Structures are given as structure tokens and as C-alpha cells.
Short mmCIF file of C-alpha atoms and ligand atoms in Angstrom, two decimals:
data_model
loop_
_atom_site.label_atom_id
_atom_site.label_comp_id
_atom_site.label_asym_id
_atom_site.label_seq_id
_atom_site.Cartn_x
_atom_site.Cartn_y
_atom_site.Cartn_z
CA MET A 1 14.63 -15.16 -29.37
CA SER A 2 18.56 -14.83 -28.04
CA ALA A 3 19.46 -17.87 -26.32
CA GLY A 4 20.41 -16.78 -22.63
CA GLY A 5 22.33 -18.98 -20.71
CA THR A 6 23.98 -20.35 -23.55
CA GLY A 7 27.72 -19.22 -22.50
CA ARG A 8 28.26 -17.83 -25.64
CA PRO A 9 27.72 -13.53 -25.72
CA GLY A 10 24.60 -12.09 -27.32
CA ALA A 11 23.90 -10.57 -30.21
CA VAL A 12 23.47 -6.23 -30.31
CA LYS A 13 21.09 -5.03 -32.49
CA LYS A 14 19.97 -1.82 -33.55
CA ILE A 15 16.07 -1.49 -33.83
CA THR A 16 14.62 1.54 -34.71
CA SER A 17 11.54 -0.12 -36.98
CA PHE A 18 7.57 -0.55 -34.78
CA SER A 19 7.22 -3.54 -37.18
CA ASN A 20 10.69 -5.48 -36.54
CA PRO A 21 10.01 -9.04 -35.23
CA LEU A 22 11.79 -8.90 -31.51
CA ILE A 23 9.83 -5.77 -30.66
CA LYS A 24 6.61 -7.25 -32.03
CA ASP A 25 7.48 -10.05 -29.23
CA ILE A 26 8.15 -8.00 -26.79
CA LYS A 27 4.85 -6.14 -27.18
CA ALA A 28 2.74 -9.74 -27.25
CA LEU A 29 5.13 -10.54 -23.87
CA VAL A 30 3.38 -7.28 -22.33
CA GLY A 31 -0.61 -7.36 -23.45
CA GLN A 32 -0.96 -11.08 -24.32
CA ARG A 33 -1.43 -13.39 -21.19
CA LYS A 34 -1.09 -16.64 -24.03
CA HIS A 35 1.72 -15.20 -25.32
CA ARG A 36 4.14 -15.28 -21.63
CA GLN A 37 2.65 -18.74 -20.91
CA ARG A 38 3.14 -19.88 -24.59
CA THR A 39 6.49 -18.76 -24.03
CA GLY A 40 7.80 -18.71 -20.42
CA ARG A 41 8.73 -15.16 -20.39
CA PHE A 42 7.50 -11.97 -19.35
CA VAL A 43 8.96 -8.00 -19.39
CA ALA A 44 9.82 -6.35 -16.64
CA GLU A 45 10.94 -2.77 -16.80
CA GLY A 46 14.05 -0.93 -15.38
CA LEU A 47 17.74 -1.04 -14.72
CA LYS A 48 17.48 -1.80 -10.87
CA LEU A 49 15.63 -5.15 -11.47
CA ALA A 50 18.11 -5.58 -14.19
CA THR A 51 20.70 -5.35 -11.95
CA ASP A 52 18.17 -7.49 -9.24
CA ALA A 53 17.57 -10.18 -11.54
CA LEU A 54 21.33 -10.49 -13.01
CA ALA A 55 22.26 -10.82 -8.98
CA ALA A 56 19.92 -13.37 -8.35
CA GLY A 57 20.62 -14.98 -11.37
CA TRP A 58 17.70 -14.87 -13.50
CA THR A 59 18.24 -15.25 -17.11
CA ILE A 60 17.64 -12.22 -18.92
CA ASP A 61 16.38 -13.18 -22.42
CA MET A 62 17.03 -9.93 -24.16
CA LEU A 63 17.87 -6.05 -22.67
CA VAL A 64 16.08 -3.22 -24.53
CA LEU A 65 17.92 0.01 -24.04
CA GLY A 66 16.60 3.64 -24.90
CA PRO A 67 18.84 6.58 -26.08
CA GLU A 68 19.58 7.59 -22.57
CA ALA A 69 20.72 4.17 -20.92
CA LEU A 70 24.00 4.06 -23.82
CA GLU A 71 25.01 7.32 -22.07
CA SER A 72 24.75 5.60 -18.37
CA ASP A 73 27.75 4.03 -17.16
CA ALA A 74 25.68 1.60 -14.39
CA ALA A 75 23.11 0.53 -17.61
CA ARG A 76 26.37 -0.40 -20.30
CA GLU A 77 27.94 -1.72 -17.32
CA THR A 78 24.57 -3.68 -17.12
CA ALA A 79 23.76 -4.45 -20.36
CA ALA A 80 27.17 -5.76 -20.77
CA ARG A 81 26.77 -8.19 -17.87
CA ALA A 82 23.55 -9.76 -19.27
CA ARG A 83 24.94 -10.05 -22.73
CA ALA A 84 28.33 -11.39 -20.99
CA ARG A 85 25.02 -14.49 -20.35
CA GLY A 86 23.69 -14.77 -23.41
CA ALA A 87 21.24 -12.09 -23.51
CA THR A 88 20.03 -10.53 -26.57
CA ILE A 89 20.59 -6.82 -26.38
CA LEU A 90 18.41 -3.98 -28.30
CA GLU A 91 19.53 -0.45 -28.73
CA VAL A 92 16.30 1.68 -29.94
CA SER A 93 14.62 5.08 -29.80
CA THR A 94 12.63 6.64 -27.15
CA ALA A 95 9.47 6.08 -28.96
CA VAL A 96 10.03 2.15 -29.65
CA LEU A 97 10.45 1.92 -25.88
CA ALA A 98 7.51 3.88 -25.13
CA ALA A 99 5.69 1.90 -27.61
CA VAL A 100 6.79 -1.47 -26.39
CA THR A 101 5.63 -0.62 -22.80
CA ARG A 102 2.63 1.73 -23.56
CA ARG A 103 3.96 3.97 -21.77
CA ASP A 104 4.70 8.04 -22.32
CA ASN A 105 7.98 8.29 -20.30
CA PRO A 106 9.19 4.45 -20.80
CA GLN A 107 12.17 3.70 -18.74
CA MET A 108 15.33 3.48 -19.88
CA VAL A 109 15.94 0.07 -19.79
CA VAL A 110 13.41 -3.17 -20.81
CA GLY A 111 14.50 -6.43 -19.63
CA VAL A 112 12.66 -9.64 -21.20
CA TYR A 113 13.11 -12.84 -18.23
CA GLU A 114 12.17 -16.25 -18.34
CA GLN A 115 10.04 -17.04 -16.00
CA LYS A 116 10.60 -19.41 -12.95
CA PHE A 117 7.87 -21.41 -10.66
CA LEU A 118 9.07 -23.33 -8.09
CA ALA A 119 8.03 -27.68 -8.20
CA PRO A 120 4.54 -26.99 -5.91
CA GLU A 121 5.99 -30.50 -4.17
CA ALA A 122 8.88 -28.49 -2.97
CA VAL A 123 6.36 -26.31 -0.37
CA ALA A 124 5.84 -29.65 1.30
CA GLN A 125 8.88 -31.17 1.37
CA ASP A 126 10.39 -28.15 3.20
CA PRO A 127 7.43 -26.23 4.83
CA GLN A 128 9.11 -23.66 7.03
CA GLY A 129 8.73 -20.22 7.75
CA VAL A 130 5.65 -18.20 6.38
CA TRP A 131 3.63 -18.93 3.43
CA VAL A 132 1.01 -16.57 1.80
CA ALA A 133 -1.71 -18.40 -0.51
CA LEU A 134 -4.17 -16.58 -2.61
CA ASP A 135 -7.13 -18.13 -3.30
CA HIS A 136 -7.89 -17.14 -6.67
CA VAL A 137 -7.31 -13.78 -6.59
CA ARG A 138 -7.92 -11.07 -9.70
CA ASP A 139 -6.04 -8.45 -9.57
CA PRO A 140 -2.39 -7.95 -11.26
CA GLY A 141 -1.98 -5.04 -9.01
CA ASN A 142 -2.66 -6.27 -6.00
CA LEU A 143 -0.91 -9.59 -5.93
CA GLY A 144 1.89 -7.53 -6.93
CA THR A 145 1.70 -5.34 -3.74
CA ILE A 146 0.88 -8.81 -1.68
CA LEU A 147 4.44 -10.14 -3.42
CA ARG A 148 6.03 -6.90 -2.53
CA THR A 149 4.73 -7.43 1.75
CA ALA A 150 5.54 -10.84 1.02
CA ASP A 151 9.33 -10.18 0.55
CA ALA A 152 9.15 -6.88 2.84
CA VAL A 153 8.67 -9.82 5.94
CA GLY A 154 10.74 -12.42 4.87
CA ALA A 155 8.01 -14.53 4.04
CA ARG A 156 9.46 -17.76 2.21
CA GLY A 157 6.76 -17.62 -0.60
CA LEU A 158 3.36 -17.42 -2.41
CA LEU A 159 1.33 -20.07 -3.67
CA LEU A 160 -1.08 -18.79 -6.12
CA ILE A 161 -3.97 -21.23 -6.49
CA GLY A 162 -6.38 -22.41 -9.30
CA GLU A 163 -7.28 -18.96 -11.44
CA THR A 164 -4.91 -16.80 -9.82
CA THR A 165 -3.54 -14.02 -11.85
CA ASP A 166 -1.17 -14.01 -13.69
CA PRO A 167 2.24 -12.46 -11.72
CA PHE A 168 4.28 -12.30 -14.50
CA ALA A 169 1.45 -9.58 -16.02
CA VAL A 170 3.24 -6.31 -16.44
CA GLU A 171 0.75 -4.73 -13.96
CA ALA A 172 1.28 -7.30 -11.33
CA VAL A 173 5.64 -6.92 -11.69
CA ARG A 174 5.44 -2.92 -11.65
CA ALA A 175 4.13 -3.23 -8.51
CA THR A 176 6.14 -5.55 -7.52
CA MET A 177 8.84 -2.92 -7.68
CA GLY A 178 11.53 -5.30 -8.24
CA SER A 179 10.35 -8.43 -5.11
CA ILE A 180 9.21 -10.72 -8.54
CA PHE A 181 13.10 -11.91 -8.54
CA HIS A 182 13.12 -12.53 -4.90
CA VAL A 183 10.00 -14.53 -3.71
CA PRO A 184 9.13 -17.86 -4.80
CA MET A 185 6.02 -18.66 -6.32
CA THR A 186 4.48 -21.68 -7.08
CA ARG A 187 0.99 -22.67 -8.60
CA MET A 188 -1.63 -25.23 -7.36
CA SER A 189 -4.93 -26.30 -7.55
CA ARG A 190 -7.63 -25.99 -4.78
CA GLU A 191 -7.49 -29.49 -4.56
CA ALA A 192 -3.16 -29.97 -4.27
CA PHE A 193 -4.22 -27.19 -1.88
CA ARG A 194 -6.23 -29.25 0.32
CA ALA A 195 -4.11 -32.05 0.54
CA LEU A 196 -0.67 -29.82 1.45
CA VAL A 197 -2.79 -28.42 4.10
CA LYS A 198 -4.28 -31.96 5.33
CA LYS A 199 -0.17 -32.78 5.96
CA TRP A 200 0.74 -29.34 6.96
CA PRO A 201 2.71 -29.43 10.95
CA GLY A 202 2.27 -25.46 11.54
CA THR A 203 -0.57 -23.29 11.35
CA VAL A 204 -2.81 -23.10 8.00
CA VAL A 205 -5.22 -19.33 8.76
CA GLY A 206 -7.57 -18.32 6.12
CA THR A 207 -9.20 -14.63 6.37
CA HIS A 208 -12.90 -14.48 6.52
CA LEU A 209 -15.47 -11.50 6.87
CA LYS A 210 -17.24 -14.33 8.96
CA GLY A 211 -14.58 -15.24 11.02
CA SER A 212 -14.51 -15.29 14.55
CA THR A 213 -11.01 -14.92 15.69
CA ASP A 214 -9.21 -11.92 16.43
CA TYR A 215 -5.85 -11.87 13.67
CA ARG A 216 -4.23 -10.69 17.01
CA THR A 217 -5.02 -13.39 19.41
CA ILE A 218 -4.13 -16.59 17.23
CA PRO A 219 -0.99 -18.53 18.59
CA TYR A 220 1.20 -18.89 15.02
CA ALA A 221 3.08 -21.50 14.84
CA ARG A 222 5.80 -22.12 12.11
CA PRO A 223 5.73 -23.22 9.51
CA THR A 224 2.47 -20.59 8.69
CA LEU A 225 0.36 -20.71 6.37
CA LEU A 226 -1.98 -18.05 5.37
CA LEU A 227 -4.76 -18.10 3.31
CA MET A 228 -6.46 -15.08 1.63
CA GLY A 229 -9.56 -15.21 -1.13
CA ASN A 230 -10.42 -13.62 -3.81
CA GLU A 231 -11.47 -9.63 -4.34
CA GLN A 232 -15.37 -10.12 -4.74
CA ALA A 233 -16.28 -13.79 -3.38
CA GLY A 234 -13.98 -13.80 -0.42
CA LEU A 235 -12.86 -17.56 0.31
CA PRO A 236 -15.44 -20.21 -0.45
CA ASP A 237 -16.24 -22.82 2.50
CA GLU A 238 -14.20 -25.71 0.66
CA MET A 239 -11.34 -23.45 1.40
CA ALA A 240 -12.74 -21.68 4.83
CA GLU A 241 -12.59 -25.69 6.04
CA THR A 242 -9.38 -26.75 5.45
CA CYS A 243 -8.08 -23.98 8.05
CA THR A 244 -6.76 -24.56 11.68
CA HIS A 245 -7.70 -20.73 12.12
CA LEU A 246 -10.09 -18.24 10.46
CA ALA A 247 -9.07 -14.46 11.53
CA ARG A 248 -10.84 -11.66 11.26
CA ILE A 249 -9.29 -8.18 11.53
CA PRO A 250 -11.25 -5.74 13.38
CA GLN A 251 -13.63 -2.57 11.06
CA VAL A 252 -15.69 -0.13 12.86
CA GLY A 253 -16.32 2.44 10.03
CA GLN A 254 -18.60 1.88 7.09
CA ALA A 255 -16.08 -0.25 5.08
CA ASP A 256 -17.41 -3.88 3.96
CA SER A 257 -13.94 -5.06 4.13
CA LEU A 258 -10.40 -4.16 4.01
CA ASN A 259 -8.48 -4.09 0.07
CA LEU A 260 -6.75 -7.24 -0.24
CA ALA A 261 -3.69 -6.61 -0.34
CA VAL A 262 -3.52 -4.21 2.71
CA ALA A 263 -5.58 -7.61 4.88
CA THR A 264 -2.77 -9.46 3.95
CA ALA A 265 -0.11 -7.10 4.67
CA VAL A 266 -1.85 -6.84 8.17
CA MET A 267 -1.71 -10.55 8.83
CA LEU A 268 1.39 -10.74 7.72
CA TYR A 269 3.07 -7.92 9.86
CA GLU A 270 1.27 -9.42 12.80
CA ILE A 271 2.32 -13.69 12.04
CA ARG A 272 6.20 -12.25 11.67
CA ARG A 273 5.43 -9.40 14.77
CA ASP A 274 7.88 -11.16 16.96
CA ASP A 275 10.77 -11.59 14.28
CA LEU A 276 11.28 -8.60 12.72
CA SER A 277 13.02 -5.19 14.41
CA LEU A 278 14.51 -2.16 13.45
CA THR A 279 18.06 -3.34 14.76
N1 LIG B 301 -16.78 -9.65 0.04
C1 LIG B 301 -16.07 -10.68 0.04
C2 LIG B 301 -16.57 -10.87 1.69
O1 LIG B 301 -16.96 -11.16 1.59
O2 LIG B 301 -15.09 -12.06 1.69
C3 LIG B 301 -15.06 -9.18 0.44
C4 LIG B 301 -13.10 -10.02 0.03
S1 LIG B 301 -12.26 -9.14 0.69
C5 LIG B 301 -12.38 -7.67 -0.32
C6 LIG B 301 -11.01 -9.90 0.34
C7 LIG B 301 -9.90 -10.50 0.94
O3 LIG B 301 -9.36 -10.01 1.92
C8 LIG B 301 -10.89 -11.11 1.99
O4 LIG B 301 -11.00 -12.78 1.40
C9 LIG B 301 -9.51 -11.70 2.99
O5 LIG B 301 -8.72 -12.70 2.52
C10 LIG B 301 -9.11 -10.39 2.90
N2 LIG B 301 -9.94 -9.63 3.69
C11 LIG B 301 -10.64 -8.42 4.00
N3 LIG B 301 -11.19 -7.64 4.77
C12 LIG B 301 -10.88 -8.45 5.81
C13 LIG B 301 -11.25 -8.55 7.29
N4 LIG B 301 -11.57 -7.18 8.07
N5 LIG B 301 -10.92 -9.51 7.94
C14 LIG B 301 -10.40 -10.68 7.24
N6 LIG B 301 -10.23 -10.60 6.28
C15 LIG B 301 -10.21 -9.46 5.18
#
């Protein structure tokens, strides 16, 4: 592992072997939640993400460059900046890059980054703006899409409650399209969430298919905490009961419910309706 952030430039290594330990490490980060948790790192694909991550002050542990990247001024410049901050640069073949990311057409740059989570207390200490809480959400694509939407509407951050899926899984990171580097996240238990809600100075709105309030009629006082439920089970009573409002998005067709990420987007755009404009 390189020592990202030590102040010393990182090493540059040419790797051709699939069984190189660094390649094995990156593959494990892509495929195993346990390895991500144990090492506190994750993989994100793409040059734009590496540039965004550098600009936002994230620590890049390794940057993997395929042959195309070595021909690209932008990629070489990003690699030089990452290396100056301590990242190890790996120059690899397209086949190795494809194996690492399990993609036939891999991006020319793949980064390994250090994970970041806010301390849960940080939310309670400064509960401003709009926060999105996800209770036991299972689908990484949903989580990533919600993070991207939270970024788009200028939400302050995400609370990941209980057994919510790993936001640093490759599928989640892909779905964020780079927003992973721009939206703070924190993890907490249901118990800690209920304690936070007790002291929340604004609106806490849960979304529920049995909610009696049309989501367009709620006066969303700031700070606003929006609580979304699990894809299969929805919100359990113990969580729904903590909310000041239980909102429902009206439906007329045969669909039982909206997709979780779609429902979150509808809610967030309503909550932020008066704050967002094209100018
Ligand atoms: N079978 C689950 C239930 O009965 O709640 C369906 C869950 S739905 C697929 C996942 C989440 O999306 C819900 O917990 C809720 O947060 C939100 N959701 C989806 N459609 C909604 C609607 N029409 N009104 C309010 N929330 C909705």
C-alpha cells in the first residue's frame, strides 16, 4: 500500500501480472465489502472522478493507468498531482485494468481512495439544511442514485441507518457519477437516529405508502430530515412513529409503489422547491 498523504511522492510501478499483490488488493476492494471495511479504502473508476477527488481533498491511495491514460495529457497531469500527494501510480495493460474492474471496456483510469464518514455527532451539532436518512436500504444502485440526487439538490448529507448497504461498493460509487466525493455521509443505528430525531429542531418527514399526508402539503421547516424506507419492507412502525409527518406521493396506476430512488428524488425536489432555480 502506498502512504497517501505523507508528503512524499508515491512510487510508479509497471504491472503486467494479474497475480501482483497490488492488483489482487484492488480486486478484493471491488469484490469484497469486508476488505473495504478492513482497509477503509474503495475503488472509483474514471479520470473525472480522480480529478474531482483531488480537488475535494480526498486521499488517493493508488491510481491505476491503462495504456490510453499514458497517452492523455489530462490523465498524466492528474496522475502527477496524485503522486505528488503520495499516491502510488500503477501502469497496467488494458487486460489487467479490465480484470481489476470486471469490465470488458474499462475506464482508462481507476483510483483507490480512502473512505470518509462524518462522525454522527456532527449532524446533531449542526443540523442545518436538508438531510436524507436511509433505513436499511439494500440496493447499491439505489443508494448511489440517491447520493447523486442529494448532491444535485444541495442536500447537506446522508444518514445511513442500520444495515444499509455499503456506499463504497463499486455499483454504488458508479451510480453516484462522482457525487460520492461531494456529499457527506454518516452511519448510525436506529436507536441513535431516534435520539437525533428527539432533538431535531425542524421537520422530520418519513415516507410511507400508508402516509395520510400528501407530500405537497407539508410545510418543510428547516432543518429538514427526510426518512426513506427499505425497498421491500418500507419503514417499520418504530421508525415511522419518530417522524413529525408521514408523507405519501399519490399514485393512480397499478404500481404498488415507486422505486426508492425515484421517490427520494420526488421528495427532495419538493422539499427544495423554493430554493432551486435555473438562474
Ligand atoms: N412494500 C414496501 C412498503 O410497503 O412500504 C414498498 C417500499 S418502496 C419500494 C421503498 C420506499 O420508497 C418506501 O419505504 C418509501 O420510503 C418510498 N416510497 C415509494 N413509493 C412511495 C409513495 N408513493 N409514497 C411515499 N413513499 C414512497
